[in-house]
Coordinates of C-alpha atoms in Angstrom, one line a residue:
M1 CA 0.0 0.0 0.0
G2 CA 1.4 3.4 -1.1
I3 CA 1.5 6.5 1.0
K4 CA -1.2 9.0 0.2
V5 CA -1.4 12.6 1.4
L6 CA -4.1 15.1 1.0
L7 CA -2.9 18.7 0.2
V8 CA -5.4 21.5 0.8
D9 CA -4.8 25.1 -0.3
D10 CA -6.7 27.7 -2.4
E11 CA -3.4 28.8 -4.1
V12 CA -3.3 26.6 -7.2
D13 CA 0.4 27.3 -8.0
L14 CA 1.4 26.5 -4.4
L15 CA -0.7 23.3 -4.5
D16 CA 1.1 22.2 -7.7
I17 CA 4.5 22.8 -6.0
L18 CA 3.5 20.9 -2.9
K19 CA 2.2 18.0 -5.0
M20 CA 5.6 17.8 -6.8
D21 CA 7.4 17.9 -3.4
M22 CA 5.3 15.0 -2.1
E23 CA 5.5 13.0 -5.3
S24 CA 9.3 13.4 -5.2
L25 CA 9.1 11.4 -1.9
G26 CA 7.2 8.7 -3.7
Y27 CA 3.9 9.7 -2.1
E28 CA 0.6 9.8 -4.0
A29 CA -0.8 13.4 -3.5
L30 CA -4.4 14.2 -3.7
T31 CA -5.4 17.9 -3.8
A32 CA -8.3 20.1 -2.8
N33 CA -8.8 23.8 -3.1
N34 CA -10.7 24.3 0.1
G35 CA -11.8 22.5 3.3
Q36 CA -15.2 21.4 1.8
E37 CA -13.5 19.6 -1.1
A38 CA -11.0 18.1 1.3
L39 CA -13.8 16.9 3.6
N40 CA -15.6 15.3 0.7
I41 CA -12.4 13.3 0.0
M42 CA -12.0 12.4 3.6
K43 CA -15.5 11.0 3.8
K44 CA -14.2 8.2 1.6
V45 CA -11.7 7.4 4.4
K46 CA -14.7 7.2 6.8
D47 CA -16.5 4.8 4.5
G48 CA -13.4 2.7 4.1
S49 CA -12.9 3.2 0.3
L50 CA -9.8 5.3 0.7
W51 CA -6.9 5.7 3.1
I52 CA -5.0 9.0 3.6
N53 CA -1.8 8.8 5.7
A54 CA -1.6 12.5 6.4
V55 CA -3.2 15.9 5.6
L56 CA -1.4 19.2 4.9
S57 CA -3.8 22.1 5.0
D58 CA -3.7 25.9 4.8
I59 CA -5.9 27.6 7.4
N60 CA -7.2 30.6 5.5
M61 CA -9.3 29.5 2.5
P62 CA -12.7 30.3 1.0
I63 CA -15.8 28.2 1.4
M64 CA -14.4 26.2 4.4
N65 CA -11.2 27.2 6.2
G66 CA -8.7 24.7 7.6
L67 CA -9.8 25.0 11.2
V68 CA -13.4 24.2 10.3
F69 CA -12.2 21.3 8.1
L70 CA -10.2 19.8 11.0
K71 CA -13.2 20.2 13.3
E72 CA -15.4 18.4 10.8
L73 CA -12.8 15.7 10.3
R74 CA -12.6 15.0 14.0
A75 CA -16.4 15.1 14.3
L76 CA -16.4 12.2 11.7
G77 CA -14.1 10.3 14.1
L78 CA -11.1 10.5 11.8
E79 CA -7.8 10.9 13.5
T80 CA -5.7 11.3 10.3
P81 CA -2.4 13.1 11.2
F82 CA -2.9 16.7 10.3
V83 CA -0.4 19.4 9.6
F84 CA -1.3 23.1 9.1
F85 CA 0.6 25.7 7.3
S86 CA -0.3 29.3 6.8
G87 CA 1.2 32.6 5.8
Y88 CA -0.5 34.3 8.6
G89 CA 1.5 33.8 11.8
D90 CA -1.6 34.1 14.0
K91 CA -0.8 32.7 17.4
E92 CA -4.5 32.1 18.4
K93 CA -5.1 30.0 15.2
T94 CA -2.0 28.0 15.9
I95 CA -3.2 27.3 19.5
E96 CA -6.7 26.3 18.2
A97 CA -5.2 24.1 15.6
L98 CA -3.1 22.2 18.2
R99 CA -6.1 21.9 20.5
L100 CA -8.0 20.3 17.7
G101 CA -5.3 17.7 17.4
A102 CA -3.1 19.1 14.6
L103 CA 0.3 17.3 14.7
D104 CA 2.3 20.3 13.6
F105 CA 2.1 23.9 12.3
L106 CA 4.4 25.4 9.6
E107 CA 4.5 29.0 8.4
K108 CA 4.6 30.1 4.8
P109 CA 6.9 30.6 3.1
Y110 CA 8.0 27.2 4.2
D111 CA 11.4 25.6 4.4
P112 CA 11.2 22.6 2.0
D113 CA 13.4 20.4 4.3
M114 CA 11.2 21.2 7.3
L115 CA 8.1 20.5 5.2
I116 CA 9.5 17.1 4.1
A117 CA 10.6 16.1 7.6
T118 CA 7.2 17.1 9.0
M119 CA 5.2 15.2 6.4
E120 CA 7.4 12.1 6.7
K121 CA 6.7 12.1 10.4
A122 CA 3.0 12.6 9.8
C123 CA 2.9 9.9 7.2
D124 CA 4.8 7.5 9.4
L125 CA 2.2 8.1 12.1
G126 CA -0.6 7.5 9.6
M127 CA 1.0 4.2 8.4
K128 CA 1.3 3.0 12.0
M129 CA -2.4 4.0 12.7
K130 CA -3.5 2.0 9.6
K131 CA -1.5 -1.0 10.7
I132 CA -3.0 -1.0 14.1
E133 CA -6.5 -0.6 12.7
D134 CA -6.0 -3.5 10.2
E135 CA -4.6 -5.8 12.9
L136 CA -7.5 -5.0 15.3
D137 CA -10.0 -5.6 12.5
A138 CA -8.4 -9.0 11.8
L139 CA -8.5 -9.9 15.5
V140 CA -12.1 -9.1 16.0
K141 CA -13.3 -10.5 12.7
N142 CA -16.0 -13.1 13.2
R143 CA -16.2 -12.4 16.9
N144 CA -19.2 -10.9 18.6
I145 CA -17.7 -7.7 19.8
P146 CA -19.8 -4.5 19.6
S147 CA -18.4 -2.0 17.1
A148 CA -18.6 0.8 19.7
E149 CA -16.1 -1.2 21.8
V150 CA -13.8 -1.8 18.8
D151 CA -13.9 1.9 17.9
K152 CA -13.1 2.9 21.5
F153 CA -10.1 0.6 21.5
K154 CA -8.9 2.1 18.2
R155 CA -9.2 5.6 19.5
I156 CA -7.1 4.6 22.6
Q157 CA -4.5 3.0 20.4
R158 CA -4.3 6.0 18.1
E159 CA -3.8 8.4 21.1
M160 CA -1.2 6.1 22.6
L161 CA 0.7 6.1 19.3
K162 CA 0.5 9.9 18.9
V163 CA 1.9 10.3 22.5
K164 CA 4.7 7.8 21.8
M165 CA 5.7 9.6 18.6
M166 CA 5.7 13.0 20.2
T167 CA 7.7 11.7 23.1
D168 CA 10.2 9.9 20.8
G169 CA 10.7 13.1 18.8
K170 CA 11.6 15.1 21.9
S171 CA 14.1 12.6 23.2
K172 CA 16.2 12.6 19.9

Protein backbone atom coordinates (compact mmCIF):
# COMPACT_ATOMS: atom_id res chain seq x y z
CA MET A 1 0.00 0.00 0.00
CA GLY A 2 1.44 3.36 -1.08
CA ILE A 3 1.51 6.46 1.04
CA LYS A 4 -1.24 8.96 0.23
CA VAL A 5 -1.36 12.57 1.37
CA LEU A 6 -4.09 15.14 0.99
CA LEU A 7 -2.90 18.68 0.22
CA VAL A 8 -5.37 21.50 0.78
CA ASP A 9 -4.80 25.10 -0.33
CA ASP A 10 -6.66 27.71 -2.36
CA GLU A 11 -3.42 28.84 -4.09
CA VAL A 12 -3.32 26.59 -7.16
CA ASP A 13 0.36 27.29 -7.99
CA LEU A 14 1.45 26.46 -4.44
CA LEU A 15 -0.68 23.31 -4.49
CA ASP A 16 1.12 22.19 -7.66
CA ILE A 17 4.53 22.76 -6.03
CA LEU A 18 3.48 20.90 -2.87
CA LYS A 19 2.20 18.03 -4.98
CA MET A 20 5.56 17.79 -6.78
CA ASP A 21 7.38 17.89 -3.41
CA MET A 22 5.28 15.02 -2.05
CA GLU A 23 5.52 12.99 -5.26
CA SER A 24 9.33 13.37 -5.16
CA LEU A 25 9.14 11.39 -1.90
CA GLY A 26 7.17 8.66 -3.65
CA TYR A 27 3.87 9.70 -2.08
CA GLU A 28 0.60 9.85 -3.98
CA ALA A 29 -0.76 13.37 -3.54
CA LEU A 30 -4.45 14.20 -3.73
CA THR A 31 -5.40 17.88 -3.79
CA ALA A 32 -8.31 20.08 -2.78
CA ASN A 33 -8.80 23.84 -3.12
CA ASN A 34 -10.73 24.32 0.14
CA GLY A 35 -11.84 22.53 3.26
CA GLN A 36 -15.18 21.42 1.80
CA GLU A 37 -13.50 19.65 -1.14
CA ALA A 38 -11.05 18.08 1.30
CA LEU A 39 -13.85 16.95 3.62
CA ASN A 40 -15.60 15.26 0.69
CA ILE A 41 -12.39 13.32 -0.03
CA MET A 42 -11.99 12.39 3.63
CA LYS A 43 -15.54 11.02 3.78
CA LYS A 44 -14.18 8.23 1.55
CA VAL A 45 -11.73 7.42 4.36
CA LYS A 46 -14.67 7.24 6.76
CA ASP A 47 -16.52 4.78 4.52
CA GLY A 48 -13.37 2.67 4.07
CA SER A 49 -12.93 3.17 0.32
CA LEU A 50 -9.76 5.27 0.70
CA TRP A 51 -6.89 5.68 3.14
CA ILE A 52 -5.04 8.98 3.59
CA ASN A 53 -1.85 8.80 5.67
CA ALA A 54 -1.64 12.54 6.39
CA VAL A 55 -3.20 15.91 5.58
CA LEU A 56 -1.36 19.17 4.92
CA SER A 57 -3.78 22.11 4.96
CA ASP A 58 -3.73 25.86 4.77
CA ILE A 59 -5.86 27.63 7.37
CA ASN A 60 -7.21 30.64 5.48
CA MET A 61 -9.28 29.47 2.51
CA PRO A 62 -12.68 30.34 1.05
CA ILE A 63 -15.78 28.15 1.40
CA MET A 64 -14.42 26.20 4.41
CA ASN A 65 -11.23 27.20 6.21
CA GLY A 66 -8.71 24.71 7.55
CA LEU A 67 -9.80 24.95 11.18
CA VAL A 68 -13.42 24.17 10.32
CA PHE A 69 -12.20 21.34 8.08
CA LEU A 70 -10.21 19.83 10.96
CA LYS A 71 -13.20 20.18 13.33
CA GLU A 72 -15.43 18.40 10.81
CA LEU A 73 -12.82 15.70 10.28
CA ARG A 74 -12.58 15.02 14.01
CA ALA A 75 -16.41 15.07 14.28
CA LEU A 76 -16.43 12.21 11.74
CA GLY A 77 -14.14 10.28 14.10
CA LEU A 78 -11.15 10.49 11.76
CA GLU A 79 -7.80 10.93 13.48
CA THR A 80 -5.69 11.29 10.33
CA PRO A 81 -2.41 13.07 11.17
CA PHE A 82 -2.94 16.73 10.27
CA VAL A 83 -0.35 19.44 9.60
CA PHE A 84 -1.31 23.08 9.15
CA PHE A 85 0.62 25.67 7.26
CA SER A 86 -0.27 29.30 6.84
CA GLY A 87 1.17 32.60 5.76
CA TYR A 88 -0.50 34.33 8.65
CA GLY A 89 1.50 33.85 11.85
CA ASP A 90 -1.65 34.08 13.97
CA LYS A 91 -0.84 32.70 17.42
CA GLU A 92 -4.51 32.15 18.35
CA LYS A 93 -5.15 30.03 15.24
CA THR A 94 -2.01 28.02 15.91
CA ILE A 95 -3.17 27.28 19.46
CA GLU A 96 -6.65 26.35 18.24
CA ALA A 97 -5.15 24.05 15.58
CA LEU A 98 -3.06 22.23 18.17
CA ARG A 99 -6.06 21.92 20.51
CA LEU A 100 -8.00 20.30 17.69
CA GLY A 101 -5.28 17.70 17.38
CA ALA A 102 -3.06 19.07 14.63
CA LEU A 103 0.29 17.29 14.68
CA ASP A 104 2.29 20.35 13.64
CA PHE A 105 2.09 23.89 12.28
CA LEU A 106 4.37 25.37 9.62
CA GLU A 107 4.52 28.95 8.39
CA LYS A 108 4.59 30.11 4.77
CA PRO A 109 6.90 30.60 3.06
CA TYR A 110 7.96 27.16 4.15
CA ASP A 111 11.39 25.59 4.41
CA PRO A 112 11.24 22.60 2.00
CA ASP A 113 13.42 20.44 4.27
CA MET A 114 11.22 21.19 7.27
CA LEU A 115 8.08 20.47 5.25
CA ILE A 116 9.46 17.14 4.06
CA ALA A 117 10.59 16.11 7.56
CA THR A 118 7.22 17.09 9.04
CA MET A 119 5.22 15.25 6.38
CA GLU A 120 7.42 12.15 6.69
CA LYS A 121 6.68 12.13 10.44
CA ALA A 122 2.96 12.61 9.82
CA CYS A 123 2.87 9.86 7.16
CA ASP A 124 4.78 7.49 9.41
CA LEU A 125 2.18 8.06 12.11
CA GLY A 126 -0.59 7.52 9.56
CA MET A 127 0.97 4.22 8.43
CA LYS A 128 1.25 3.00 12.00
CA MET A 129 -2.37 3.96 12.68
CA LYS A 130 -3.49 2.02 9.61
CA LYS A 131 -1.48 -1.04 10.67
CA ILE A 132 -3.04 -0.98 14.14
CA GLU A 133 -6.55 -0.64 12.68
CA ASP A 134 -5.99 -3.50 10.22
CA GLU A 135 -4.58 -5.77 12.95
CA LEU A 136 -7.46 -4.99 15.28
CA ASP A 137 -10.01 -5.60 12.52
CA ALA A 138 -8.39 -8.98 11.83
CA LEU A 139 -8.46 -9.87 15.55
CA VAL A 140 -12.13 -9.06 16.02
CA LYS A 141 -13.33 -10.48 12.72
CA ASN A 142 -15.99 -13.14 13.24
CA ARG A 143 -16.20 -12.36 16.95
CA ASN A 144 -19.25 -10.90 18.56
CA ILE A 145 -17.66 -7.66 19.80
CA PRO A 146 -19.79 -4.51 19.60
CA SER A 147 -18.42 -2.02 17.05
CA ALA A 148 -18.55 0.77 19.66
CA GLU A 149 -16.07 -1.19 21.80
CA VAL A 150 -13.78 -1.78 18.83
CA ASP A 151 -13.92 1.93 17.91
CA LYS A 152 -13.14 2.89 21.50
CA PHE A 153 -10.09 0.63 21.51
CA LYS A 154 -8.93 2.05 18.15
CA ARG A 155 -9.18 5.60 19.53
CA ILE A 156 -7.13 4.65 22.59
CA GLN A 157 -4.50 2.95 20.41
CA ARG A 158 -4.25 6.01 18.12
CA GLU A 159 -3.84 8.35 21.07
CA MET A 160 -1.16 6.14 22.61
CA LEU A 161 0.68 6.05 19.29
CA LYS A 162 0.54 9.86 18.95
CA VAL A 163 1.89 10.34 22.45
CA LYS A 164 4.67 7.84 21.82
CA MET A 165 5.69 9.55 18.58
CA MET A 166 5.69 12.98 20.21
CA THR A 167 7.74 11.68 23.14
CA ASP A 168 10.20 9.88 20.84
CA GLY A 169 10.65 13.07 18.81
CA LYS A 170 11.57 15.10 21.90
CA SER A 171 14.12 12.61 23.15
CA LYS A 172 16.16 12.62 19.93
